[in-house]
PDB file of C-alpha atoms in Angstrom:
ATOM      1  CA  UNK A 854      87.008  74.823 100.578  1.00  0.00           C
ATOM      2  CA  UNK A 855      86.651  78.557 100.068  1.00  0.00           C
ATOM      3  CA  UNK A 856      87.161  80.017  96.614  1.00  0.00           C
ATOM      4  CA  UNK A 857      86.671  83.501  95.220  1.00  0.00           C
ATOM      5  CA  UNK A 858      86.923  84.759  91.669  1.00  0.00           C
ATOM      6  CA  UNK A 859      86.832  88.275  90.304  1.00  0.00           C
ATOM      7  CA  UNK A 860      85.268  89.114  86.963  1.00  0.00           C
ATOM      8  CA  UNK A 861      84.788  92.261  84.962  1.00  0.00           C
ATOM      9  CA  UNK A 862      86.278  94.297  82.142  1.00  0.00           C
ATOM     10  CA  UNK A 863      90.003  94.267  81.581  1.00  0.00           C
ATOM     11  CA  UNK A 864      89.990  97.663  79.872  1.00  0.00           C
ATOM     12  CA  UNK A 865      87.981 100.753  80.715  1.00  0.00           C
ATOM     13  CA  UNK A 866      88.184 104.269  79.381  1.00  0.00           C
ATOM     14  CA  UNK A 867      88.833 107.312  81.541  1.00  0.00           C
ATOM     15  CA  UNK A 868      85.664 108.691  83.173  1.00  0.00           C
ATOM     16  CA  UNK A 869      83.841 105.384  82.739  1.00  0.00           C
ATOM     17  CA  UNK A 870      82.421 103.347  85.611  1.00  0.00           C
ATOM     18  CA  UNK A 871      84.052 100.050  86.528  1.00  0.00           C
ATOM     19  CA  UNK A 872      81.891  97.179  87.742  1.00  0.00           C
ATOM     20  CA  UNK A 873      83.606  94.139  89.229  1.00  0.00           C
ATOM     21  CA  UNK A 874      81.931  90.996  90.496  1.00  0.00           C
ATOM     22  CA  UNK A 875      83.330  88.626  93.097  1.00  0.00           C
ATOM     23  CA  UNK A 876      81.758  85.183  92.932  1.00  0.00           C
ATOM     24  CA  UNK A 877      82.549  82.962  95.868  1.00  0.00           C
ATOM     25  CA  UNK A 878      81.863  79.516  97.268  1.00  0.00           C
ATOM     26  CA  UNK A 879      82.537  77.702 100.523  1.00  0.00           C
ATOM     27  CA  UNK A 880      80.874  80.273 102.751  1.00  0.00           C
ATOM     28  CA  UNK A 881      77.695  82.309 102.922  1.00  0.00           C
ATOM     29  CA  UNK A 882      77.344  86.043 103.286  1.00  0.00           C
ATOM     30  CA  UNK A 883      74.225  85.422 105.313  1.00  0.00           C
ATOM     31  CA  UNK A 884      76.299  83.857 108.103  1.00  0.00           C
ATOM     32  CA  UNK A 885      76.951  86.097 111.071  1.00  0.00           C
ATOM     33  CA  UNK A 886      80.419  87.585 111.097  1.00  0.00           C
ATOM     34  CA  UNK A 887      81.256  86.950 107.469  1.00  0.00           C
ATOM     35  CA  UNK A 888      82.583  89.678 105.216  1.00  0.00           C
ATOM     36  CA  UNK A 889      84.019  90.194 101.742  1.00  0.00           C
ATOM     37  CA  UNK A 890      86.490  92.909 100.926  1.00  0.00           C
ATOM     38  CA  UNK A 891      88.110  94.439  97.859  1.00  0.00           C
ATOM     39  CA  UNK A 892      91.793  95.284  97.643  1.00  0.00           C
ATOM     40  CA  UNK A 893      93.764  96.580  94.685  1.00  0.00           C
ATOM     41  CA  UNK A 894      97.406  96.668  93.678  1.00  0.00           C
ATOM     42  CA  UNK A 895      98.815  98.958  90.988  1.00  0.00           C
ATOM     43  CA  UNK A 896     101.595  97.333  88.960  1.00  0.00           C
ATOM     44  CA  UNK A 897     104.742  97.089  91.053  1.00  0.00           C
ATOM     45  CA  UNK A 898     103.134  98.801  94.030  1.00  0.00           C
ATOM     46  CA  UNK A 899     101.672  97.940  97.407  1.00  0.00           C
ATOM     47  CA  UNK A 900      98.251  96.630  98.332  1.00  0.00           C
ATOM     48  CA  UNK A 901      95.468  99.142  98.937  1.00  0.00           C
ATOM     49  CA  UNK A 902      92.268  98.250 100.796  1.00  0.00           C
ATOM     50  CA  UNK A 903      89.143  99.606  99.081  1.00  0.00           C
ATOM     51  CA  UNK A 904      85.932  98.387 100.658  1.00  0.00           C
ATOM     52  CA  UNK A 905      84.258  95.744 102.792  1.00  0.00           C
ATOM     53  CA  UNK A 906      80.736  94.428 103.166  1.00  0.00           C
ATOM     54  CA  UNK A 907      79.511  92.404 106.119  1.00  0.00           C
ATOM     55  CA  UNK A 908      76.821  89.767 106.397  1.00  0.00           C
ATOM     56  CA  UNK A 909      74.474  92.345 107.927  1.00  0.00           C
ATOM     57  CA  UNK A 910      74.984  94.731 104.973  1.00  0.00           C
ATOM     58  CA  UNK A 911      77.248  97.034 106.976  1.00  0.00           C
ATOM     59  CA  UNK A 912      79.588  98.639 104.447  1.00  0.00           C
ATOM     60  CA  UNK A 913      82.966 100.282 104.902  1.00  0.00           C
ATOM     61  CA  UNK A 914      84.963 102.271 102.383  1.00  0.00           C
ATOM     62  CA  UNK A 915      88.387 103.764 101.954  1.00  0.00           C
ATOM     63  CA  UNK A 916      87.896 107.444 102.840  1.00  0.00           C
ATOM     64  CA  UNK A 917      90.024 108.577  99.903  1.00  0.00           C
ATOM     65  CA  UNK A 918      87.793 106.706  97.443  1.00  0.00           C
ATOM     66  CA  UNK A 919      84.474 106.695  99.262  1.00  0.00           C
ATOM     67  CA  UNK A 920      82.767 109.113  96.893  1.00  0.00           C
ATOM     68  CA  UNK A 921      83.531 106.831  93.947  1.00  0.00           C
ATOM     69  CA  UNK A 922      82.874 103.380  95.428  1.00  0.00           C
ATOM     70  CA  UNK A 923      79.770 101.300  95.992  1.00  0.00           C
ATOM     71  CA  UNK A 924      79.807  97.761  97.344  1.00  0.00           C
ATOM     72  CA  UNK A 925      76.760  95.506  97.289  1.00  0.00           C
ATOM     73  CA  UNK A 926      75.986  91.858  97.864  1.00  0.00           C
ATOM     74  CA  UNK A 927      73.652  89.285  96.391  1.00  0.00           C
ATOM     75  CA  UNK A 928      73.497  86.550  98.974  1.00  0.00           C
ATOM     76  CA  UNK A 929      71.408  84.238  96.791  1.00  0.00           C
ATOM     77  CA  UNK A 930      74.047  84.325  94.048  1.00  0.00           C
ATOM     78  CA  UNK A 931      77.058  84.313  96.381  1.00  0.00           C
ATOM     79  CA  UNK A 932      78.312  87.482  94.784  1.00  0.00           C
ATOM     80  CA  UNK A 933      79.688  90.833  95.853  1.00  0.00           C
ATOM     81  CA  UNK A 934      79.814  93.709  93.389  1.00  0.00           C
ATOM     82  CA  UNK A 935      82.122  96.724  93.519  1.00  0.00           C
ATOM     83  CA  UNK A 936      81.509  99.744  91.356  1.00  0.00           C
ATOM     84  CA  UNK A 937      84.012 102.550  90.952  1.00  0.00           C
ATOM     85  CA  UNK A 938      83.003 105.677  89.094  1.00  0.00           C
ATOM     86  CA  UNK A 939      85.039 108.184  87.125  1.00  0.00           C
ATOM     87  CA  UNK A 940      87.936 105.847  86.379  1.00  0.00           C
ATOM     88  CA  UNK A 941      91.356 107.361  85.768  1.00  0.00           C
ATOM     89  CA  UNK A 942      94.635 105.864  84.489  1.00  0.00           C
ATOM     90  CA  UNK A 943      95.947 105.898  88.071  1.00  0.00           C
ATOM     91  CA  UNK A 944      93.245 103.334  88.889  1.00  0.00           C
ATOM     92  CA  UNK A 945      95.030 100.801  86.700  1.00  0.00           C
ATOM     93  CA  UNK A 946      95.624  97.872  89.038  1.00  0.00           C
ATOM     94  CA  UNK A 947      94.946  94.266  89.827  1.00  0.00           C
ATOM     95  CA  UNK A 948      91.738  94.115  91.833  1.00  0.00           C
ATOM     96  CA  UNK A 949      91.284  91.349  94.378  1.00  0.00           C
ATOM     97  CA  UNK A 950      88.341  90.250  96.460  1.00  0.00           C
ATOM     98  CA  UNK A 951      88.975  88.426  99.717  1.00  0.00           C
ATOM     99  CA  UNK A 952      87.100  86.609 102.483  1.00  0.00           C
ATOM    100  CA  UNK A 953      87.158  88.289 105.857  1.00  0.00           C
ATOM    101  CA  UNK A 954      87.504  85.455 108.340  1.00  0.00           C
ATOM    102  CA  UNK A 955      85.586  85.076 111.590  1.00  0.00           C
ATOM    103  CA  UNK A 956      88.783  84.693 113.591  1.00  0.00           C
ATOM    104  CA  UNK A 957      88.139  87.747 115.729  1.00  0.00           C
ATOM    105  CA  UNK A 958      90.981  89.621 114.019  1.00  0.00           C
ATOM    106  CA  UNK A 959      89.544  90.425 110.599  1.00  0.00           C
ATOM    107  CA  UNK A 960      92.209  88.562 108.677  1.00  0.00           C
ATOM    108  CA  UNK A 961      91.767  88.048 104.943  1.00  0.00           C
ATOM    109  CA  UNK A 962      92.179  84.320 104.782  1.00  0.00           C
ATOM    110  CA  UNK A 963      91.239  83.589 101.193  1.00  0.00           C
ATOM    111  CA  UNK A 964      91.740  85.682  98.090  1.00  0.00           C
ATOM    112  CA  UNK A 965      90.638  85.545  94.514  1.00  0.00           C
ATOM    113  CA  UNK A 966      93.235  85.300  91.783  1.00  0.00           C
ATOM    114  CA  UNK A 967      92.785  88.967  90.959  1.00  0.00           C
ATOM    115  CA  UNK A 968      91.782  90.729  87.776  1.00  0.00           C
ATOM    116  CA  UNK A 969      93.932  93.335  86.034  1.00  0.00           C
ATOM    117  CA  UNK A 970      92.009  96.425  85.039  1.00  0.00           C
ATOM    118  CA  UNK A 971      93.686  98.885  82.700  1.00  0.00           C
ATOM    119  CA  UNK A 972      92.350 102.414  82.343  1.00  0.00           C
ATOM    120  CA  UNK A 973      93.241 103.881  78.996  1.00  0.00           C
ATOM    121  CA  UNK A 974      91.629 105.700  76.137  1.00  0.00           C
TER     122      UNK A 974
ATOM    123  CA  UNK B 401      93.768 106.410 108.969  1.00  0.00           C
ATOM    124  CA  UNK B 402      96.301 104.210 110.706  1.00  0.00           C
ATOM    125  CA  UNK B 403      99.595 104.263 108.835  1.00  0.00           C
ATOM    126  CA  UNK B 404     101.681 101.091 108.643  1.00  0.00           C
ATOM    127  CA  UNK B 405     105.414 101.421 108.098  1.00  0.00           C
ATOM    128  CA  UNK B 406     107.469  98.379 107.186  1.00  0.00           C
ATOM    129  CA  UNK B 407     111.213  98.081 107.222  1.00  0.00           C
ATOM    130  CA  UNK B 408     113.280  97.345 105.366  1.00  0.00           C
ATOM    131  CA  UNK B 409     111.616  97.857 101.994  1.00  0.00           C
ATOM    132  CA  UNK B 410     113.864  95.162 100.568  1.00  0.00           C
ATOM    133  CA  UNK B 411     116.578  92.811 101.726  1.00  0.00           C
ATOM    134  CA  UNK B 412     118.939  90.267 100.265  1.00  0.00           C
ATOM    135  CA  UNK B 413     119.510  87.054 102.140  1.00  0.00           C
ATOM    136  CA  UNK B 414     120.834  83.563 101.616  1.00  0.00           C
ATOM    137  CA  UNK B 415     119.113  80.243 102.078  1.00  0.00           C
ATOM    138  CA  UNK B 416     119.347  79.332 105.737  1.00  0.00           C
ATOM    139  CA  UNK B 417     119.540  82.922 106.973  1.00  0.00           C
ATOM    140  CA  UNK B 418     117.366  84.272 109.740  1.00  0.00           C
ATOM    141  CA  UNK B 419     115.275  87.161 108.425  1.00  0.00           C
ATOM    142  CA  UNK B 420     113.415  89.793 110.407  1.00  0.00           C
ATOM    143  CA  UNK B 421     110.898  92.286 109.033  1.00  0.00           C
ATOM    144  CA  UNK B 422     109.386  94.984 111.202  1.00  0.00           C
ATOM    145  CA  UNK B 423     106.078  96.790 110.961  1.00  0.00           C
ATOM    146  CA  UNK B 424     105.112  99.862 112.950  1.00  0.00           C
ATOM    147  CA  UNK B 425     101.608 101.257 113.333  1.00  0.00           C
ATOM    148  CA  UNK B 426     100.972 104.977 113.733  1.00  0.00           C
ATOM    149  CA  UNK B 427      98.760 104.222 116.738  1.00  0.00           C
ATOM    150  CA  UNK B 428      98.101 101.258 118.969  1.00  0.00           C
ATOM    151  CA  UNK B 429      96.307  98.406 117.219  1.00  0.00           C
ATOM    152  CA  UNK B 430      96.520  95.781 119.943  1.00  0.00           C
ATOM    153  CA  UNK B 431      97.118  92.468 118.201  1.00  0.00           C
ATOM    154  CA  UNK B 432      95.097  93.314 115.092  1.00  0.00           C
ATOM    155  CA  UNK B 433      98.045  92.711 112.808  1.00  0.00           C
ATOM    156  CA  UNK B 434      98.229  90.244 109.936  1.00  0.00           C
ATOM    157  CA  UNK B 435     101.106  89.209 107.683  1.00  0.00           C
ATOM    158  CA  UNK B 436     100.811  88.133 104.054  1.00  0.00           C
ATOM    159  CA  UNK B 437     103.251  86.658 101.579  1.00  0.00           C
ATOM    160  CA  UNK B 438     102.923  87.506  97.907  1.00  0.00           C
ATOM    161  CA  UNK B 439     104.784  85.890  95.045  1.00  0.00           C
ATOM    162  CA  UNK B 440     104.993  87.507  91.602  1.00  0.00           C
ATOM    163  CA  UNK B 441     101.743  87.299  89.681  1.00  0.00           C
ATOM    164  CA  UNK B 442      99.902  85.712  92.590  1.00  0.00           C
ATOM    165  CA  UNK B 443      97.405  86.857  95.170  1.00  0.00           C
ATOM    166  CA  UNK B 444      98.621  87.492  98.723  1.00  0.00           C
ATOM    167  CA  UNK B 445      98.561  84.520 101.068  1.00  0.00           C
ATOM    168  CA  UNK B 446      97.810  84.851 104.783  1.00  0.00           C
ATOM    169  CA  UNK B 447     100.745  83.728 106.913  1.00  0.00           C
ATOM    170  CA  UNK B 448     100.033  85.046 110.395  1.00  0.00           C
ATOM    171  CA  UNK B 449      97.006  86.651 112.016  1.00  0.00           C
ATOM    172  CA  UNK B 450      96.452  88.212 115.396  1.00  0.00           C
ATOM    173  CA  UNK B 451     100.127  89.238 115.341  1.00  0.00           C
ATOM    174  CA  UNK B 452     101.461  85.807 116.250  1.00  0.00           C
ATOM    175  CA  UNK B 453      99.050  83.038 115.247  1.00  0.00           C
ATOM    176  CA  UNK B 454     100.287  80.904 112.394  1.00  0.00           C
ATOM    177  CA  UNK B 455      97.730  80.232 109.696  1.00  0.00           C
ATOM    178  CA  UNK B 456      97.109  76.544 109.108  1.00  0.00           C
ATOM    179  CA  UNK B 457      99.575  74.975 106.700  1.00  0.00           C
ATOM    180  CA  UNK B 458     102.196  77.692 107.136  1.00  0.00           C
ATOM    181  CA  UNK B 459     105.639  76.288 108.013  1.00  0.00           C
ATOM    182  CA  UNK B 460     106.788  76.741 111.583  1.00  0.00           C
ATOM    183  CA  UNK B 461     109.894  78.652 110.457  1.00  0.00           C
ATOM    184  CA  UNK B 462     107.579  81.670 110.184  1.00  0.00           C
ATOM    185  CA  UNK B 463     106.855  83.519 113.382  1.00  0.00           C
ATOM    186  CA  UNK B 464     105.202  86.751 114.412  1.00  0.00           C
ATOM    187  CA  UNK B 465     105.435  88.858 117.521  1.00  0.00           C
ATOM    188  CA  UNK B 466     104.502  92.218 118.923  1.00  0.00           C
ATOM    189  CA  UNK B 467     101.517  94.180 120.104  1.00  0.00           C
ATOM    190  CA  UNK B 468     100.453  97.788 120.292  1.00  0.00           C
ATOM    191  CA  UNK B 469     102.488  99.582 117.641  1.00  0.00           C
ATOM    192  CA  UNK B 470     105.540  97.415 116.951  1.00  0.00           C
ATOM    193  CA  UNK B 471     105.469  94.049 115.231  1.00  0.00           C
ATOM    194  CA  UNK B 472     107.944  91.600 113.773  1.00  0.00           C
ATOM    195  CA  UNK B 473     107.821  88.817 111.215  1.00  0.00           C
ATOM    196  CA  UNK B 474     110.688  86.362 111.520  1.00  0.00           C
ATOM    197  CA  UNK B 475     111.730  83.601 109.164  1.00  0.00           C
ATOM    198  CA  UNK B 476     114.041  81.409 111.196  1.00  0.00           C
ATOM    199  CA  UNK B 477     115.777  79.679 108.290  1.00  0.00           C
ATOM    200  CA  UNK B 478     115.062  81.116 104.858  1.00  0.00           C
ATOM    201  CA  UNK B 479     114.084  78.579 102.225  1.00  0.00           C
ATOM    202  CA  UNK B 480     114.084  79.009  98.428  1.00  0.00           C
ATOM    203  CA  UNK B 481     110.288  79.178  98.348  1.00  0.00           C
ATOM    204  CA  UNK B 482     110.290  82.094 100.816  1.00  0.00           C
ATOM    205  CA  UNK B 483     111.665  84.606  98.349  1.00  0.00           C
ATOM    206  CA  UNK B 484     108.669  86.883  97.948  1.00  0.00           C
ATOM    207  CA  UNK B 485     107.204  90.185  99.108  1.00  0.00           C
ATOM    208  CA  UNK B 486     105.730  90.383 102.602  1.00  0.00           C
ATOM    209  CA  UNK B 487     103.016  92.785 103.734  1.00  0.00           C
ATOM    210  CA  UNK B 488     101.686  93.650 107.147  1.00  0.00           C
ATOM    211  CA  UNK B 489      98.080  94.787 107.523  1.00  0.00           C
ATOM    212  CA  UNK B 490      96.239  96.350 110.422  1.00  0.00           C
ATOM    213  CA  UNK B 491      92.660  95.204 110.913  1.00  0.00           C
ATOM    214  CA  UNK B 492      91.973  97.176 114.093  1.00  0.00           C
ATOM    215  CA  UNK B 493      89.835  99.774 112.387  1.00  0.00           C
ATOM    216  CA  UNK B 494      88.696 100.615 108.907  1.00  0.00           C
ATOM    217  CA  UNK B 495      90.141 101.702 106.604  1.00  0.00           C
ATOM    218  CA  UNK B 496      92.299  98.621 106.962  1.00  0.00           C
ATOM    219  CA  UNK B 497      95.781  99.546 105.822  1.00  0.00           C
ATOM    220  CA  UNK B 498      98.800  97.682 104.525  1.00  0.00           C
ATOM    221  CA  UNK B 499     102.468  98.358 104.869  1.00  0.00           C
ATOM    222  CA  UNK B 500     104.404  99.193 101.750  1.00  0.00           C
ATOM    223  CA  UNK B 501     105.862  95.706 101.534  1.00  0.00           C
ATOM    224  CA  UNK B 502     109.251  94.085 102.062  1.00  0.00           C
ATOM    225  CA  UNK B 503     110.797  92.275  99.124  1.00  0.00           C
ATOM    226  CA  UNK B 504     113.023  89.382 100.149  1.00  0.00           C
ATOM    227  CA  UNK B 505     115.530  88.616  97.425  1.00  0.00           C
ATOM    228  CA  UNK B 506     118.211  86.009  96.921  1.00  0.00           C
ATOM    229  CA  UNK B 507     121.722  87.069  97.858  1.00  0.00           C
TER     230      UNK B 507
END
């Protein structure tokens, strides 16, 4: 059974850096083809894909946020970390991590419960 | 970036109705199209991948079709537990992008 869980601060101040950790079980990020992605959802709005890291450490980012994002993995701890710099109130959202399946079509088959991050002074 | 446009943005339907949601990509994405269902306060749940393949455990009243730029999610007979928001997502190339969502409400 695959599970993922996001953790991190619930409140950050503008200009601060957000660090979120996704801790997962049921798969290994050292297995060929595996990936973990981050997606966010502002309150009442649509889903927005942020970043993805593959088993081979290939990393992909949303072009609009690339300068602010860093995604890393710790295979031994089964964790993926997303950092986002220079936080702004518009970054207030629920942040999800998800497992990119090896189905040949990059579907996100399992998601964490999400963590709401509020940006406010 | 590949833009995904869903329609309608919302709809009202009754239990037992047939519901169709469309998703259009701004360029051809082959069959790299996934559908998710999201209920309030919950994470999205994968319904269909590869445009038409039902995820395990998903009821057979859900169906997907299409390829290239035009895709459809169909619920053959709407059930009370199907009232939710549905999102399409292209996974052909990064940045992966989602449609704006279709909220299915009770009539």
